[in-house]
mmCIF file of C-alpha atoms in Angstrom:
data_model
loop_
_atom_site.group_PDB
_atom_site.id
_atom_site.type_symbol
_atom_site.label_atom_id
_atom_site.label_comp_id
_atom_site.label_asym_id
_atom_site.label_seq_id
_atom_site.Cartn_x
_atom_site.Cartn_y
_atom_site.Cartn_z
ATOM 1 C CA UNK E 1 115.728 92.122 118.569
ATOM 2 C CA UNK E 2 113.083 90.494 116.219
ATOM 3 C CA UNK E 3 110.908 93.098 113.925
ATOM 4 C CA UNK E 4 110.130 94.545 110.703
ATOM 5 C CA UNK E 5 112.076 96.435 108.684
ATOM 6 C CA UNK E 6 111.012 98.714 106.053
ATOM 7 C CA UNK E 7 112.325 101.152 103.288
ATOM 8 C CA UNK E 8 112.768 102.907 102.026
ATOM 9 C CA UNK E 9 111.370 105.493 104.985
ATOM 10 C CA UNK E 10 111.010 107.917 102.601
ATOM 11 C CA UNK E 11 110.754 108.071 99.158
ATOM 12 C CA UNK E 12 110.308 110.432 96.016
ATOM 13 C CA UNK E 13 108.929 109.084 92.611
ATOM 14 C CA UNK E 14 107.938 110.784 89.493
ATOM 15 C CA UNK E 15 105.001 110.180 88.065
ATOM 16 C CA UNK E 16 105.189 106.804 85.684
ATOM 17 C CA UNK E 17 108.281 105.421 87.159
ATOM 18 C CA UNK E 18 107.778 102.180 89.581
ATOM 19 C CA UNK E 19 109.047 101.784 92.839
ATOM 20 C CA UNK E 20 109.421 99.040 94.760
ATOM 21 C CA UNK E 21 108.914 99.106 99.009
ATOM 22 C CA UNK E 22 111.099 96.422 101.008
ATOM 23 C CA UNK E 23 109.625 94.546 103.732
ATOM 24 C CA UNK E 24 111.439 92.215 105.876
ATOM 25 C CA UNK E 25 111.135 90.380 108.995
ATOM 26 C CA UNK E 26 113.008 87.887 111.644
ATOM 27 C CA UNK E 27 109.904 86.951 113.477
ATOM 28 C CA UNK E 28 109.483 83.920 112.086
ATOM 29 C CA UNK E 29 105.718 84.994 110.662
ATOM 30 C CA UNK E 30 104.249 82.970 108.092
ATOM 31 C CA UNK E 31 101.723 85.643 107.175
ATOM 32 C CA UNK E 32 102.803 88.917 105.692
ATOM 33 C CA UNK E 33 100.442 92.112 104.710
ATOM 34 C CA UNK E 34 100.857 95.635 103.145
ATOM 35 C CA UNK E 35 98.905 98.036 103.982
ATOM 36 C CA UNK E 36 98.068 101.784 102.437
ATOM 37 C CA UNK E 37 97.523 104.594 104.429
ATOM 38 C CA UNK E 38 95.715 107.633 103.457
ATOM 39 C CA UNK E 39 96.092 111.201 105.867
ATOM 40 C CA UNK E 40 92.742 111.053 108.224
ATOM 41 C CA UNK E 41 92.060 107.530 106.938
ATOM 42 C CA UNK E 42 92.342 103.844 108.193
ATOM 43 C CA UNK E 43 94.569 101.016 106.762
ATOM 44 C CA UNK E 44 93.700 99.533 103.333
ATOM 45 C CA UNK E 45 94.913 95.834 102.734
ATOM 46 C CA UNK E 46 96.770 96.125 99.155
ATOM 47 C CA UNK E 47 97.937 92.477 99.084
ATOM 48 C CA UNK E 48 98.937 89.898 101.742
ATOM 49 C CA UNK E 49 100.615 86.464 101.676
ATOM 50 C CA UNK E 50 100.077 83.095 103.765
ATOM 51 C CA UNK E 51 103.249 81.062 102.678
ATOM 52 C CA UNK E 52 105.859 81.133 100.601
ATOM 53 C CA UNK E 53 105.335 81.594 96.957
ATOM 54 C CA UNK E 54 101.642 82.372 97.627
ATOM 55 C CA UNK E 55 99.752 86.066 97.673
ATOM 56 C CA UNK E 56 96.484 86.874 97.905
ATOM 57 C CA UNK E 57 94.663 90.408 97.064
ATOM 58 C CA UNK E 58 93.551 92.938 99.283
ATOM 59 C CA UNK E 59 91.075 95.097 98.671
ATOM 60 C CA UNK E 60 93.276 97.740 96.735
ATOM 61 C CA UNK E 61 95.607 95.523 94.452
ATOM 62 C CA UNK E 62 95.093 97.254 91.307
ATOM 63 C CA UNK E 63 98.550 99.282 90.419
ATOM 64 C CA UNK E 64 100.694 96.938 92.859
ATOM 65 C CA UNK E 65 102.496 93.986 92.366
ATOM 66 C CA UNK E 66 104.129 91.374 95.376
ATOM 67 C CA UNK E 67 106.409 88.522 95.521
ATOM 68 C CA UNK E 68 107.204 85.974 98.339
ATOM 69 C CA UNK E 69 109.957 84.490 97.478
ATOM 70 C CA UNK E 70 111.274 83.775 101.132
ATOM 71 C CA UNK E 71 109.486 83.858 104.469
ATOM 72 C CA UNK E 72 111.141 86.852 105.746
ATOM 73 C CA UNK E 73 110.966 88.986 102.907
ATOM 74 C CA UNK E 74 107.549 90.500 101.169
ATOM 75 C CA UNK E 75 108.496 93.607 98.686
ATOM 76 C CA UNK E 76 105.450 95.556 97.078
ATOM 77 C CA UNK E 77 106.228 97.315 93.786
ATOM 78 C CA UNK E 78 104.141 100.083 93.211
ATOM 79 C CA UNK E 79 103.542 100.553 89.298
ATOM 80 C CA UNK E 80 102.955 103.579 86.696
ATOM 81 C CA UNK E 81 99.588 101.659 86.832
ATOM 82 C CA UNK E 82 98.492 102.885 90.502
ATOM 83 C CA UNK E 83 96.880 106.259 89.709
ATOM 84 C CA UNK E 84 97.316 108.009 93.180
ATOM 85 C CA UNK E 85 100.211 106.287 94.753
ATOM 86 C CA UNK E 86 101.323 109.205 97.534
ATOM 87 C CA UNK E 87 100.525 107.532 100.560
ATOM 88 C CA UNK E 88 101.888 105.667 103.773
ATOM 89 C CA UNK E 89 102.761 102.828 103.098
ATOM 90 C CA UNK E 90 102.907 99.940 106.137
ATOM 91 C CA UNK E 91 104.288 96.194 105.582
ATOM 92 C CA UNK E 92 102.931 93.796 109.300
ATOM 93 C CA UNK E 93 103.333 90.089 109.661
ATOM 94 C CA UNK E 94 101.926 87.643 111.914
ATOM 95 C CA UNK E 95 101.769 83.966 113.086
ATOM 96 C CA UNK E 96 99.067 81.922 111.123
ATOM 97 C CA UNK E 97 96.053 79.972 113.222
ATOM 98 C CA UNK E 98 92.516 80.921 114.545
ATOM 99 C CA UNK E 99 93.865 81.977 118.017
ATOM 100 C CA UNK E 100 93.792 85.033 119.407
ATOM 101 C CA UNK E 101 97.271 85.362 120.250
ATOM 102 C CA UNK E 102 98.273 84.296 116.442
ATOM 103 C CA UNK E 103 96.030 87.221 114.791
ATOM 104 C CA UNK E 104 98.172 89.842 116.455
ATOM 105 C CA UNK E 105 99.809 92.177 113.641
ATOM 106 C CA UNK E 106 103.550 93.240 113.976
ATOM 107 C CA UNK E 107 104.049 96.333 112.249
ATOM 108 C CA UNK E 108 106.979 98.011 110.382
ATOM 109 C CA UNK E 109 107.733 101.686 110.620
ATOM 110 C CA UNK E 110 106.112 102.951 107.558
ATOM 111 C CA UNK E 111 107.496 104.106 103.827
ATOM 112 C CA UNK E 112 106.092 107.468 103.087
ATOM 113 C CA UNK E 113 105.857 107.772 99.219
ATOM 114 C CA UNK E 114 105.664 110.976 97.300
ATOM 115 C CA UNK E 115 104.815 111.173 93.536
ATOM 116 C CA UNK E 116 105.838 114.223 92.507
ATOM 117 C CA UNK N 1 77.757 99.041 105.749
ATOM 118 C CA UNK N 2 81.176 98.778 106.184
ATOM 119 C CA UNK N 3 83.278 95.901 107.567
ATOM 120 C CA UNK N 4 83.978 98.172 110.634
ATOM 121 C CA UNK N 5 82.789 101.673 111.584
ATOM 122 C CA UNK N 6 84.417 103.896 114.233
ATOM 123 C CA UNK N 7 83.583 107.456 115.065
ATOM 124 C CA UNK N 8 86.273 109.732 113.837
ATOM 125 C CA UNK N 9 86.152 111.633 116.275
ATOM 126 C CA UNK N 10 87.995 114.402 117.184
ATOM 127 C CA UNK N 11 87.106 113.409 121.092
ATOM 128 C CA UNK N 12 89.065 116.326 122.789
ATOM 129 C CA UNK N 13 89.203 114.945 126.099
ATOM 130 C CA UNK N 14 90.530 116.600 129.701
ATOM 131 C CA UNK N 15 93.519 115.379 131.321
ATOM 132 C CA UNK N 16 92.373 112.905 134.503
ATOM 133 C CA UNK N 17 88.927 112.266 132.837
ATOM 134 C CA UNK N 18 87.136 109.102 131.480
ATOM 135 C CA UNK N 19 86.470 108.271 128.146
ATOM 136 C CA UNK N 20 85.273 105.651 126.102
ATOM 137 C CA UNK N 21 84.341 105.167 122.413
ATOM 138 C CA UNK N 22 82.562 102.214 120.446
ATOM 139 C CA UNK N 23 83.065 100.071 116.986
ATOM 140 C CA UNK N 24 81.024 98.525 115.564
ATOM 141 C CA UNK N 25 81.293 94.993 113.086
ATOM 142 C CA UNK N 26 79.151 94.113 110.051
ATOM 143 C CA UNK N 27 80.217 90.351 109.889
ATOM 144 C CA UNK N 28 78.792 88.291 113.334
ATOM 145 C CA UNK N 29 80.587 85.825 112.498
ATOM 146 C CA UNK N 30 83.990 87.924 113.669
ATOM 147 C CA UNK N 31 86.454 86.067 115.414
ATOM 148 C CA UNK N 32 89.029 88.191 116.541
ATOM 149 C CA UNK N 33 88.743 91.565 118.137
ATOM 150 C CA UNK N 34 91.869 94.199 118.908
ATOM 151 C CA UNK N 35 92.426 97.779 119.740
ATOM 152 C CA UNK N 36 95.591 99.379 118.120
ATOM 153 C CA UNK N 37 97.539 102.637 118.872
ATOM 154 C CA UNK N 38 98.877 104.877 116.507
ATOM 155 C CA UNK N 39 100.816 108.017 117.012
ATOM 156 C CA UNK N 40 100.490 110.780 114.468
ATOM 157 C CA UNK N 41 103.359 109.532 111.657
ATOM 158 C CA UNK N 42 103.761 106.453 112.976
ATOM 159 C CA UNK N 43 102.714 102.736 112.717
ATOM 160 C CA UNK N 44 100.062 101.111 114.637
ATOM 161 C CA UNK N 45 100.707 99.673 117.927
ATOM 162 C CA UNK N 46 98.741 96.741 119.652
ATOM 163 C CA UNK N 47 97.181 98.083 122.967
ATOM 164 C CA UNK N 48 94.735 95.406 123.900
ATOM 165 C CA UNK N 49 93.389 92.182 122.494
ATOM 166 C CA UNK N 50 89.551 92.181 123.590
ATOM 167 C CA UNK N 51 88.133 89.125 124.819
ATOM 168 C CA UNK N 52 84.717 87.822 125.390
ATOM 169 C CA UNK N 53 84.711 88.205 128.855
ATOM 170 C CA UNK N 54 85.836 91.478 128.926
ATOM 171 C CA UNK N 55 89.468 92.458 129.894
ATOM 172 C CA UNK N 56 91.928 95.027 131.441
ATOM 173 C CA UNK N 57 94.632 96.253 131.157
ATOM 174 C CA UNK N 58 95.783 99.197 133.944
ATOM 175 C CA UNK N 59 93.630 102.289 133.233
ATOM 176 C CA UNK N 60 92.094 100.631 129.682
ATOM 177 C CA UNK N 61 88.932 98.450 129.629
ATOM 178 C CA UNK N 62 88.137 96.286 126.642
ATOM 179 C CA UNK N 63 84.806 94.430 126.269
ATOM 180 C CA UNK N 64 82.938 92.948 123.182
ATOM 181 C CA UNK N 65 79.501 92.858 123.012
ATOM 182 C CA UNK N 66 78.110 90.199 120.147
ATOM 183 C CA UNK N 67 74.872 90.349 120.587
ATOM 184 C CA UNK N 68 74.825 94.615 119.365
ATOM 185 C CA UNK N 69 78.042 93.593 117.228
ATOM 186 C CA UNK N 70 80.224 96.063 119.026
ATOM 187 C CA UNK N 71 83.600 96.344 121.148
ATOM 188 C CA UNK N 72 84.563 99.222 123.657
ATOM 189 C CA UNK N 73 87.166 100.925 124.776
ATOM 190 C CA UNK N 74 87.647 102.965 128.058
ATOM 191 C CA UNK N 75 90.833 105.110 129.205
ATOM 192 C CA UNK N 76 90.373 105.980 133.002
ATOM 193 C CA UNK N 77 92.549 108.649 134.660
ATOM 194 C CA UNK N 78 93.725 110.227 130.691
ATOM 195 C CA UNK N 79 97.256 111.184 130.542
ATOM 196 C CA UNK N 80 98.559 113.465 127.778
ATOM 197 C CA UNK N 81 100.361 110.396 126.742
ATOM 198 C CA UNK N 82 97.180 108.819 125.330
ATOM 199 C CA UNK N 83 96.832 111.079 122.856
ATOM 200 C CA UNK N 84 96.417 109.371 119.399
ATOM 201 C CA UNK N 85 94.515 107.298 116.874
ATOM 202 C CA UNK N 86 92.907 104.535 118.527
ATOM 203 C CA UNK N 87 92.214 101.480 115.533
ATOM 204 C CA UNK N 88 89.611 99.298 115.978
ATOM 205 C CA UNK N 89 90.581 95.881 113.672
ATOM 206 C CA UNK N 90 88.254 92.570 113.290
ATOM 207 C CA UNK N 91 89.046 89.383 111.956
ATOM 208 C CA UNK N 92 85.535 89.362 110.273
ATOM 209 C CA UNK N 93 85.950 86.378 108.077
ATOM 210 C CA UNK N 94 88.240 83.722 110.547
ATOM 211 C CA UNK N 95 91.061 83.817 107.801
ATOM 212 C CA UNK N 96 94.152 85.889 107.732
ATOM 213 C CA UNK N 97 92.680 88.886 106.914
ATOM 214 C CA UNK N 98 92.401 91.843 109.396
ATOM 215 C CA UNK N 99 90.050 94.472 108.409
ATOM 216 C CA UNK N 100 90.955 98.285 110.517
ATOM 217 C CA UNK N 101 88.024 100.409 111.362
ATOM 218 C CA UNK N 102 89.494 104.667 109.684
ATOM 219 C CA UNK N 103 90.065 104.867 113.822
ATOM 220 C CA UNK N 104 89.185 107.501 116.566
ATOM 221 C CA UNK N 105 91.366 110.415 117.416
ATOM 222 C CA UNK N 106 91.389 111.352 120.480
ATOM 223 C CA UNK N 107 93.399 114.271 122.221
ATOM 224 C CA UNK N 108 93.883 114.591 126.130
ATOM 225 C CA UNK N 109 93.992 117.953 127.297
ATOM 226 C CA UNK N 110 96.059 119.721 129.837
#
């Protein structure tokens, strides 16, 4: 079955070590997104990426770093840099295009990271 | 303003009854228009796309409303079963960028 998988699903860092999240698919999406989740709070775009070899920033970048080195794979690292990194974090993909159908976000299950 | 507002809620909400809650867009622009589900711990789910014409989808009821910058959702005949986080996310800006409204919990009770 096609999806997302993530993980670590859990994880345990202390503070001013990096981590890096995995994040792959077999969808065949040409978009890929992170996402941050806060308890009680909605999804914050940390980075996303179009193609291959391209990434764009979200609206939380600083303290994270990406790569997109192949379409199926989009790992965030999340560095001594990112001040309160204990969070939920959630990789998606999609199709590209300005259709309805092709905006709809696939979602992996979630790493939950605790700085300790 | 932000991109997208929701009401946080908590609607605490009889089993068998009707509700319906709003969110609102700041860009008019907006292209795209969904309604997600997630469970507590768990990732987001798409329920519904909402279309300009309004659509449905068994006991849920999705309509956009451009002119007041708004979509809707309504649950007829609750179950237990819809208890979660309902998302609100725009495309506000016709790229590949989705922007999630914090979301409305809602809890059905017995």
């Amino acid at each position: 079955d096609g999806g997302i998988t993530q993980s670590p699903k859990y994880l345990f860092r202390k503070e001013g070590q990096n981590v890096t999240l995995s994040c792959e698919q077999n969808l065949n999406h040409d978009a890929m997104y992170w996402y941050r989740q806060d308890p009680g709070q909605g999804l914050r775009l940390i980075y996303y990426s179009q193609i291959v070899n391209d990434f764009q920033k979200g609206d939380i970048a600083e303290g994270y770093s990406v790569s997109r080195e192949k379409k199926e794979s989009f790992p965030l690292t999340v560095t001594s840099a990112q001040k309160n990194p204990t969070a939920f974090y959630l990789c998606a993909s999609k199709n590209r295009g300005p259709s309805s159908g092709a905006n709809v976000l696939t979602f992996g299950a979630g790493s939950r990271l605790t700085v300790l | 303003r932000k991109e997208v507002e929701q009401d946080p809620g908590p609607f605490n909400v009889p089993e068998g009854a009707t509700v319906a809650f709003n969110c609102t867009y700041s860009n008019s622009a907006s292209q795209s228009f969904f309604w997600y589900r997630q469970d507590c711990r768990k990732e987001p789910k798409l329920l519904m796309s909402v279309y300009s014409s309004g659509n449905e989808d068994g006991r849920f009821t999705a309509q956009l409303n451009r002119a007041s910058q708004y979509i809707s959702l309504l649950i007829r005949d609750s179950k237990l079963s819809d208890s979660a986080t309902y998302l609100c996310v725009v495309n506000p800006f016709g790229n590949e960028k989705l922007t999630f409204g914090t979301g409305t919990r809602l809890t059905i009770i017995p």
